[in-house]
CSV table of C-alpha atoms in Angstrom, one decimal:
chain,number,residue,atom,x,y,z
A,1,UNK,CA,-15.0,5.7,-1.0
A,2,UNK,CA,-11.6,7.4,0.1
A,3,UNK,CA,-9.7,8.1,3.3
A,4,UNK,CA,-6.4,8.9,3.7
A,5,UNK,CA,-6.4,7.0,7.0
A,6,UNK,CA,-3.7,3.9,6.8
A,7,UNK,CA,-1.5,0.9,9.0
A,8,UNK,CA,1.2,1.0,10.5
A,9,UNK,CA,2.1,-2.6,11.5
A,10,UNK,CA,4.0,-4.2,13.5
A,11,UNK,CA,4.1,-8.0,12.7
A,12,UNK,CA,1.4,-9.1,10.4
A,13,UNK,CA,-2.5,-7.8,10.9
A,14,UNK,CA,-5.3,-9.5,9.4
A,15,UNK,CA,-7.3,-6.0,10.7
A,16,UNK,CA,-4.5,-4.0,8.4
A,17,UNK,CA,-5.1,-5.6,5.6
A,18,UNK,CA,-8.8,-5.4,5.7
A,19,UNK,CA,-8.5,-1.8,6.7
A,20,UNK,CA,-6.1,-1.4,3.3
A,21,UNK,CA,-8.4,-3.3,0.8
A,22,UNK,CA,-11.9,-2.6,1.5
A,23,UNK,CA,-11.1,1.2,2.6
A,24,UNK,CA,-8.7,1.2,-0.3
A,25,UNK,CA,-6.2,2.7,2.2
A,26,UNK,CA,-3.3,4.6,0.1
A,27,UNK,CA,-0.7,3.1,1.9
A,28,UNK,CA,0.5,0.8,4.2
A,29,UNK,CA,3.5,0.7,6.5
A,30,UNK,CA,5.3,-2.7,7.4
A,31,UNK,CA,8.0,-2.2,10.6
A,32,UNK,CA,10.9,-5.5,10.6
A,33,UNK,CA,8.6,-7.7,8.9
A,34,UNK,CA,8.2,-7.2,5.2
A,35,UNK,CA,6.9,-10.9,4.2
A,36,UNK,CA,3.3,-9.9,3.3
A,37,UNK,CA,4.3,-6.3,0.9
A,38,UNK,CA,4.0,-8.7,-2.0
A,39,UNK,CA,0.4,-9.1,-1.0
A,40,UNK,CA,-0.8,-5.4,0.2
A,41,UNK,CA,1.3,-4.5,-3.3
A,42,UNK,CA,-0.7,-6.5,-5.2
A,43,UNK,CA,-4.2,-5.1,-4.2
A,44,UNK,CA,-6.7,-3.4,-7.4
A,45,UNK,CA,-5.9,-0.2,-6.1
A,46,UNK,CA,-1.4,-0.6,-5.5
A,47,UNK,CA,-1.2,1.7,-2.1
A,48,UNK,CA,2.2,2.5,-1.6
A,49,UNK,CA,3.9,0.1,0.3
A,50,UNK,CA,6.3,1.5,2.8
A,51,UNK,CA,9.3,-0.2,5.2
A,52,UNK,CA,11.0,0.2,8.4
A,53,UNK,CA,13.9,-1.3,9.6
A,54,UNK,CA,14.7,-0.9,13.7
A,55,UNK,CA,18.3,-0.6,14.6
A,56,UNK,CA,18.7,-0.4,18.2
A,57,UNK,CA,21.4,3.2,18.0
A,58,UNK,CA,20.0,5.5,16.1
A,59,UNK,CA,21.9,8.2,14.6
A,60,UNK,CA,22.1,10.9,16.7
A,61,UNK,CA,23.4,14.2,14.4
A,62,UNK,CA,22.0,16.4,17.8
A,63,UNK,CA,26.0,15.0,19.1
A,64,UNK,CA,29.1,16.5,18.5
A,65,UNK,CA,30.3,13.2,17.8
A,66,UNK,CA,28.2,12.2,15.8
A,67,UNK,CA,28.5,16.0,13.7
A,68,UNK,CA,32.1,15.3,12.9
A,69,UNK,CA,31.3,12.6,11.2
A,70,UNK,CA,31.2,12.7,6.9
A,71,UNK,CA,27.6,12.4,7.4
A,72,UNK,CA,28.0,10.8,3.1
A,73,UNK,CA,29.8,7.9,4.2
A,74,UNK,CA,27.6,8.0,7.4
A,75,UNK,CA,24.9,7.0,5.2
A,76,UNK,CA,26.2,4.8,3.0
A,77,UNK,CA,27.3,2.5,5.8
A,78,UNK,CA,24.1,3.4,7.2
A,79,UNK,CA,22.7,2.0,4.0
A,80,UNK,CA,25.5,-0.5,3.6
A,81,UNK,CA,24.2,-2.2,7.3
A,82,UNK,CA,20.8,-2.3,7.0
A,83,UNK,CA,19.3,-1.5,4.1
A,84,UNK,CA,21.2,-2.5,1.2
A,85,UNK,CA,20.2,-6.3,1.3
A,86,UNK,CA,16.1,-5.8,2.4
A,87,UNK,CA,15.7,-3.5,-0.3
A,88,UNK,CA,16.8,-6.3,-2.4
A,89,UNK,CA,15.5,-8.5,-1.0
A,90,UNK,CA,11.8,-7.3,-1.1
A,91,UNK,CA,10.8,-5.8,-4.6
A,92,UNK,CA,7.3,-5.0,-3.8
A,93,UNK,CA,8.0,-3.0,-0.4
A,94,UNK,CA,8.2,0.9,-3.1
A,95,UNK,CA,9.4,3.4,-0.6
A,96,UNK,CA,11.5,3.0,2.4
A,97,UNK,CA,12.2,5.1,5.5
A,98,UNK,CA,15.8,5.7,7.2
A,99,UNK,CA,16.7,6.6,10.9
A,100,UNK,CA,13.3,6.4,12.8
A,101,UNK,CA,12.4,10.1,15.1
A,102,UNK,CA,16.4,12.1,15.0
A,103,UNK,CA,16.5,14.6,17.1
A,104,UNK,CA,18.1,18.1,15.2
A,105,UNK,CA,17.4,20.9,16.9
A,106,UNK,CA,20.5,23.3,15.8
A,107,UNK,CA,21.2,24.6,12.0
A,108,UNK,CA,24.6,22.6,12.0
A,109,UNK,CA,22.3,19.0,13.0
A,110,UNK,CA,20.1,19.7,10.3
A,111,UNK,CA,22.2,20.2,7.9
A,112,UNK,CA,24.5,17.4,8.5
A,113,UNK,CA,21.2,15.2,8.8
A,114,UNK,CA,20.1,16.8,4.8
A,115,UNK,CA,23.4,15.4,3.4
A,116,UNK,CA,23.0,12.1,4.9
A,117,UNK,CA,19.4,12.1,3.4
A,118,UNK,CA,21.0,13.4,0.6
A,119,UNK,CA,22.7,10.8,-0.2
A,120,UNK,CA,20.1,8.1,1.0
A,121,UNK,CA,17.5,9.4,-1.6
A,122,UNK,CA,20.8,8.6,-4.3
A,123,UNK,CA,21.2,4.6,-2.5
A,124,UNK,CA,17.3,4.0,-2.8
A,125,UNK,CA,17.9,5.7,-6.1
A,126,UNK,CA,19.9,3.6,-8.0
A,127,UNK,CA,18.3,0.6,-6.6
A,128,UNK,CA,14.8,1.9,-8.0
A,129,UNK,CA,12.9,2.7,-4.3
A,130,UNK,CA,12.1,6.2,-3.1
A,131,UNK,CA,13.1,7.4,-0.1
A,132,UNK,CA,11.1,8.7,2.9
A,133,UNK,CA,13.3,11.5,4.3
A,134,UNK,CA,13.0,12.9,7.9
A,135,UNK,CA,11.0,11.6,10.5
A,136,UNK,CA,11.1,13.3,13.1
A,137,UNK,CA,9.2,13.2,16.4
A,138,UNK,CA,5.6,14.9,16.5
A,139,UNK,CA,6.6,18.2,17.2
A,140,UNK,CA,9.7,18.9,14.9
A,141,UNK,CA,11.4,19.8,13.6
A,142,UNK,CA,11.4,23.1,14.5
A,143,UNK,CA,10.2,25.8,11.7
A,144,UNK,CA,13.0,28.0,11.1
A,145,UNK,CA,15.3,24.4,10.7
A,146,UNK,CA,13.9,24.1,7.6
A,147,UNK,CA,16.0,26.4,5.4
A,148,UNK,CA,18.7,24.3,6.6
A,149,UNK,CA,17.1,21.0,5.4
A,150,UNK,CA,15.9,22.0,2.0
A,151,UNK,CA,19.4,19.7,0.3
A,152,UNK,CA,17.2,16.5,1.4
A,153,UNK,CA,14.3,18.1,0.1
A,154,UNK,CA,15.6,19.3,-3.2
A,155,UNK,CA,16.8,15.7,-3.8
A,156,UNK,CA,13.5,14.5,-3.1
A,157,UNK,CA,12.1,16.8,-6.5
A,158,UNK,CA,14.9,15.6,-8.6
A,159,UNK,CA,14.9,11.8,-8.0
A,160,UNK,CA,11.4,11.3,-6.5
A,161,UNK,CA,10.7,10.3,-3.0
A,162,UNK,CA,8.3,11.6,0.5
A,163,UNK,CA,8.6,13.7,3.5
A,164,UNK,CA,8.0,11.8,6.1
A,165,UNK,CA,6.8,13.4,9.5
A,166,UNK,CA,4.7,12.2,12.5
A,167,UNK,CA,2.1,13.5,14.2
A,168,UNK,CA,-0.4,13.0,17.1
A,169,UNK,CA,-2.2,14.4,19.3
A,170,UNK,CA,-4.8,14.2,22.4
A,171,UNK,CA,-8.4,15.1,22.4
A,172,UNK,CA,-8.0,17.8,24.7
A,173,UNK,CA,-5.4,19.1,21.9
A,174,UNK,CA,-6.8,17.9,18.4
A,175,UNK,CA,-5.6,19.3,15.3
A,176,UNK,CA,-3.8,21.9,16.1
A,177,UNK,CA,-1.0,21.8,13.9
A,178,UNK,CA,1.6,22.0,16.3
A,179,UNK,CA,1.2,18.3,16.1
A,180,UNK,CA,-1.4,16.7,14.4
A,181,UNK,CA,-1.6,18.5,10.9
A,182,UNK,CA,2.5,19.9,11.5
A,183,UNK,CA,2.5,19.0,7.4
A,184,UNK,CA,1.2,22.5,7.4
A,185,UNK,CA,4.0,23.9,9.0
A,186,UNK,CA,6.2,22.1,6.4
A,187,UNK,CA,7.3,23.4,2.4
A,188,UNK,CA,4.5,22.8,1.0
A,189,UNK,CA,5.7,21.8,-2.4
A,190,UNK,CA,7.0,17.9,-1.6
A,191,UNK,CA,4.4,14.8,-1.4
A,192,UNK,CA,4.5,13.6,2.3
A,193,UNK,CA,3.5,10.9,4.3
A,194,UNK,CA,2.5,10.6,7.5
A,195,UNK,CA,4.3,7.8,8.5
A,196,UNK,CA,4.0,7.6,12.5
A,197,UNK,CA,0.1,8.3,13.7
A,198,UNK,CA,-2.9,8.4,17.0
A,199,UNK,CA,-2.9,9.6,19.8
A,200,UNK,CA,-0.4,10.2,22.4
A,201,UNK,CA,-1.1,12.7,25.3
A,202,UNK,CA,1.7,15.3,25.3
A,203,UNK,CA,2.8,17.2,28.0
A,204,UNK,CA,2.6,20.9,28.7
A,205,UNK,CA,4.1,23.6,26.6
A,206,UNK,CA,5.7,26.3,28.6
A,207,UNK,CA,4.6,29.1,28.5
A,208,UNK,CA,0.7,28.5,26.4
A,209,UNK,CA,-1.7,29.8,28.7
A,210,UNK,CA,-5.4,28.5,29.3
A,211,UNK,CA,-4.2,25.0,28.9
A,212,UNK,CA,-6.4,22.3,29.5
A,213,UNK,CA,-5.5,19.5,32.1
A,214,UNK,CA,-3.4,16.8,30.4
A,215,UNK,CA,-2.6,13.5,30.9
A,216,UNK,CA,1.2,12.4,31.4
A,217,UNK,CA,3.3,12.2,28.7
A,218,UNK,CA,3.2,8.4,26.5
A,219,UNK,CA,-0.6,7.5,27.7
A,220,UNK,CA,-2.1,6.1,24.3
A,221,UNK,CA,-5.5,5.2,23.4
A,222,UNK,CA,-6.7,3.2,26.2
A,223,UNK,CA,-5.9,5.3,28.4
A,224,UNK,CA,-7.0,8.3,26.7
A,225,UNK,CA,-10.3,6.7,24.9
A,226,UNK,CA,-10.7,4.6,28.5
A,227,UNK,CA,-10.9,1.7,25.8
A,228,UNK,CA,-13.9,3.5,24.0
A,229,UNK,CA,-12.7,2.6,20.2
A,230,UNK,CA,-15.9,4.8,18.9
A,231,UNK,CA,-14.2,7.7,20.6
A,232,UNK,CA,-10.8,7.2,19.7
A,233,UNK,CA,-12.4,6.0,16.0
A,234,UNK,CA,-14.2,9.3,16.2
A,235,UNK,CA,-10.6,10.9,16.6
A,236,UNK,CA,-8.9,9.2,13.7
A,237,UNK,CA,-12.2,10.4,11.0
A,238,UNK,CA,-12.2,14.1,12.2
A,239,UNK,CA,-8.0,14.3,11.5
A,240,UNK,CA,-8.8,12.2,8.0
A,241,UNK,CA,-11.5,15.1,7.6
A,242,UNK,CA,-8.3,17.8,7.2
A,243,UNK,CA,-6.3,15.8,5.3
A,244,UNK,CA,-8.8,14.7,3.1
A,245,UNK,CA,-8.1,18.5,1.5
A,246,UNK,CA,-4.4,18.2,1.5
A,247,UNK,CA,-3.2,16.9,-1.9
A,248,UNK,CA,0.4,17.0,-0.9
A,249,UNK,CA,0.1,14.7,2.3
A,250,UNK,CA,-0.7,10.5,0.1
A,251,UNK,CA,-1.7,9.3,3.8
A,252,UNK,CA,-1.2,8.9,7.3
A,253,UNK,CA,-0.1,5.5,9.0
A,254,UNK,CA,-2.3,5.5,12.5
A,255,UNK,CA,0.3,3.8,15.0
A,256,UNK,CA,-0.2,0.4,15.2
A,257,UNK,CA,-1.4,-2.9,13.9
A,258,UNK,CA,-0.4,-6.2,14.5
A,259,UNK,CA,1.4,-7.0,17.7
A,260,UNK,CA,4.0,-4.9,20.2
A,261,UNK,CA,3.3,-1.9,22.2
A,262,UNK,CA,-0.6,-3.7,23.7
A,263,UNK,CA,-1.7,0.1,24.9
A,264,UNK,CA,-1.4,1.8,21.8
A,265,UNK,CA,-2.2,-1.4,19.6
A,266,UNK,CA,-5.4,-1.2,18.1
A,267,UNK,CA,-5.4,-4.6,16.4
A,268,UNK,CA,-8.3,-6.6,17.1
A,269,UNK,CA,-10.5,-4.0,19.2
A,270,UNK,CA,-13.1,-3.0,16.2
A,271,UNK,CA,-11.0,0.0,15.0
A,272,UNK,CA,-10.6,-1.1,11.1
A,273,UNK,CA,-14.1,-2.0,10.9
A,274,UNK,CA,-15.3,1.5,11.9
A,275,UNK,CA,-13.0,3.1,9.6
A,276,UNK,CA,-14.2,0.7,7.2
A,277,UNK,CA,-17.3,1.5,7.8
A,278,UNK,CA,-16.3,5.5,7.0
A,279,UNK,CA,-15.2,5.0,4.6
A,280,UNK,CA,-18.4,4.0,2.7
A,281,UNK,CA,-19.3,7.4,2.9
A,282,UNK,CA,-16.3,9.7,3.3
A,283,UNK,CA,-16.5,11.9,0.0
A,284,UNK,CA,-13.2,11.6,-1.8
A,285,UNK,CA,-9.7,12.6,-1.5
A,286,UNK,CA,-7.7,14.9,-3.1
A,287,UNK,CA,-4.7,12.6,-3.0
A,288,UNK,CA,-1.2,13.7,-3.9
A,289,UNK,CA,0.2,12.0,-6.8
A,290,UNK,CA,2.7,9.2,-6.4
A,291,UNK,CA,5.7,9.6,-8.5
A,292,UNK,CA,5.3,7.0,-11.3
A,293,UNK,CA,7.7,3.6,-10.3
A,294,UNK,CA,11.2,3.5,-11.0
A,295,UNK,CA,12.0,0.5,-12.6
A,296,UNK,CA,11.1,-3.4,-10.5
A,297,UNK,CA,13.8,-5.0,-8.9
A,298,UNK,CA,14.0,-8.6,-10.9
A,299,UNK,CA,17.4,-10.1,-10.0
A,300,UNK,CA,20.0,-8.5,-7.6
A,301,UNK,CA,22.9,-9.5,-10.4
A,302,UNK,CA,21.0,-7.0,-12.7
A,303,UNK,CA,22.2,-4.2,-10.7
A,304,UNK,CA,24.6,-5.3,-9.0
A,305,UNK,CA,28.7,-6.8,-9.6
A,306,UNK,CA,31.1,-7.1,-7.4
A,307,UNK,CA,34.6,-6.0,-8.2
A,308,UNK,CA,37.2,-7.0,-7.2
A,309,UNK,CA,40.3,-5.0,-5.2
A,310,UNK,CA,40.9,-1.6,-5.8
A,311,UNK,CA,41.2,1.8,-4.6
A,312,UNK,CA,39.9,5.3,-6.0
A,313,UNK,CA,44.0,6.4,-7.5
A,314,UNK,CA,45.2,9.6,-7.7
A,315,UNK,CA,45.6,11.3,-10.8
A,316,UNK,CA,41.6,11.0,-10.3
A,317,UNK,CA,41.6,6.7,-11.8
A,318,UNK,CA,38.8,5.0,-10.8
A,319,UNK,CA,40.0,1.6,-10.5
A,320,UNK,CA,37.8,-1.4,-9.4
A,321,UNK,CA,36.8,-1.6,-5.7
A,322,UNK,CA,35.6,-4.7,-2.8
A,323,UNK,CA,32.6,-2.4,-2.7
A,324,UNK,CA,29.7,-2.5,-4.3
A,325,UNK,CA,29.5,-0.3,-7.5
A,326,UNK,CA,26.2,1.1,-9.7
A,327,UNK,CA,27.3,2.9,-12.9
A,328,UNK,CA,24.1,5.7,-12.9
A,329,UNK,CA,23.1,7.6,-15.9
A,330,UNK,CA,22.8,11.1,-16.1
A,331,UNK,CA,19.0,10.9,-16.1
A,332,UNK,CA,18.7,8.7,-13.7
A,333,UNK,CA,18.8,5.5,-15.4
A,334,UNK,CA,20.9,2.2,-13.8
A,335,UNK,CA,22.8,0.6,-16.1
A,336,UNK,CA,25.1,-2.5,-15.4
A,337,UNK,CA,29.3,-2.2,-17.5
A,338,UNK,CA,31.1,-5.4,-18.0
A,339,UNK,CA,34.3,-5.0,-15.8
A,340,UNK,CA,37.2,-5.8,-17.9
A,341,UNK,CA,40.6,-6.6,-17.2
A,342,UNK,CA,42.0,-2.9,-17.8
A,343,UNK,CA,38.8,-0.9,-16.7
A,344,UNK,CA,40.2,2.8,-15.2
A,345,UNK,CA,37.4,5.8,-15.0
A,346,UNK,CA,38.8,9.4,-15.4
A,347,UNK,CA,36.7,10.8,-12.6
A,348,UNK,CA,36.6,14.8,-12.8
A,349,UNK,CA,34.6,15.6,-10.1
A,350,UNK,CA,32.4,15.1,-7.5
A,351,UNK,CA,28.5,16.1,-6.8
A,352,UNK,CA,27.1,15.2,-3.6
A,353,UNK,CA,27.0,11.9,-3.3
A,354,UNK,CA,27.8,11.5,-6.6
A,355,UNK,CA,30.9,11.3,-8.7
A,356,UNK,CA,30.6,11.9,-12.6
A,357,UNK,CA,32.6,9.6,-14.3
A,358,UNK,CA,34.2,10.0,-18.3
A,359,UNK,CA,35.1,6.8,-19.6
A,360,UNK,CA,35.8,6.4,-24.1
A,361,UNK,CA,33.1,4.1,-24.5
A,362,UNK,CA,30.3,5.6,-21.9
A,363,UNK,CA,31.1,9.3,-22.8
A,364,UNK,CA,30.7,11.5,-20.2
A,365,UNK,CA,27.5,11.7,-19.0
A,366,UNK,CA,27.1,8.4,-16.2
A,367,UNK,CA,28.0,9.2,-12.6
A,368,UNK,CA,28.9,6.1,-9.8
A,369,UNK,CA,28.7,6.5,-6.3
A,370,UNK,CA,30.7,8.3,-4.5
A,371,UNK,CA,30.0,6.7,-1.2
A,372,UNK,CA,30.9,3.3,-3.1
A,373,UNK,CA,34.5,4.3,-3.8
A,374,UNK,CA,37.2,3.7,-1.2
A,375,UNK,CA,39.6,6.5,-1.9
A,376,UNK,CA,43.5,5.4,-1.1
């Protein structure tokens, strides 16, 4: 028994818990409310627990104003404002998304977002957690822009994490690899999560001949399937058959269980029961191998210290700073160093989102998060 269909949850959901436990769904995505993370993580098959926090004003790297900002500094500000404390407060969430459905229609926007995500991968890795990068809207990004996102994918390969994609389709289109099955158009050598999926009507594509009649854009499953949950379940299980042979895709989060979005919501519809019944007879799926978990967060004090006021002063001396500092060994291990009154750190060079640090007590193989350092 094995399927890749899993639950996207806003608020609590009894249906999602039954689906995850009885169908052995490989992941679960929690949005806004992470109180159930421990219950999901403790299930015998240990599904991957993903978290996302809803941010009212998302980043827009396609805007010139956003492109004028330093992406590393933007990632640090975004992470500190929205995620750092939540990551510490909810250790059962193993992987965290960032901005949702970012628009990157140009090479410049994609390159900016790649640097933003590289920094976010490092910030999460320093806390012992994985990043889910990307998470564009369905049908994105454009295939020719993947080379500009390569630095973020390299960061995943080096530090662990996942590429997140959204995939929706409709009965008249089904699995077309453009809206549903988009992962086939992405680099195949990184592990992937379909962080939102299901059905949503898609407007006609300009220049595409012979298109079937379509619903207006944004029509959810209740309109498209006329509240016929059996038909919607068949649509999703057909998708699961395609995913079963994709070793780079760990699982897919069906939007949505729980509360809100009433026309899209499947809570209480009977969909969970139909997917559980399908899972009883489904052949084994070819699953991506998840990265081994990093050291669990047991107490924030073991990972972070608050240092007194200070600046990064020339010539390349790191004295204390009022921001949170993490010392990261070159192999990725996080280490807390007790600060002494006279501590000074010689900084030799910048490396992406990290600064290499030389200190007589530690030697040259230590790094500090550059985004946590405030230059003079």
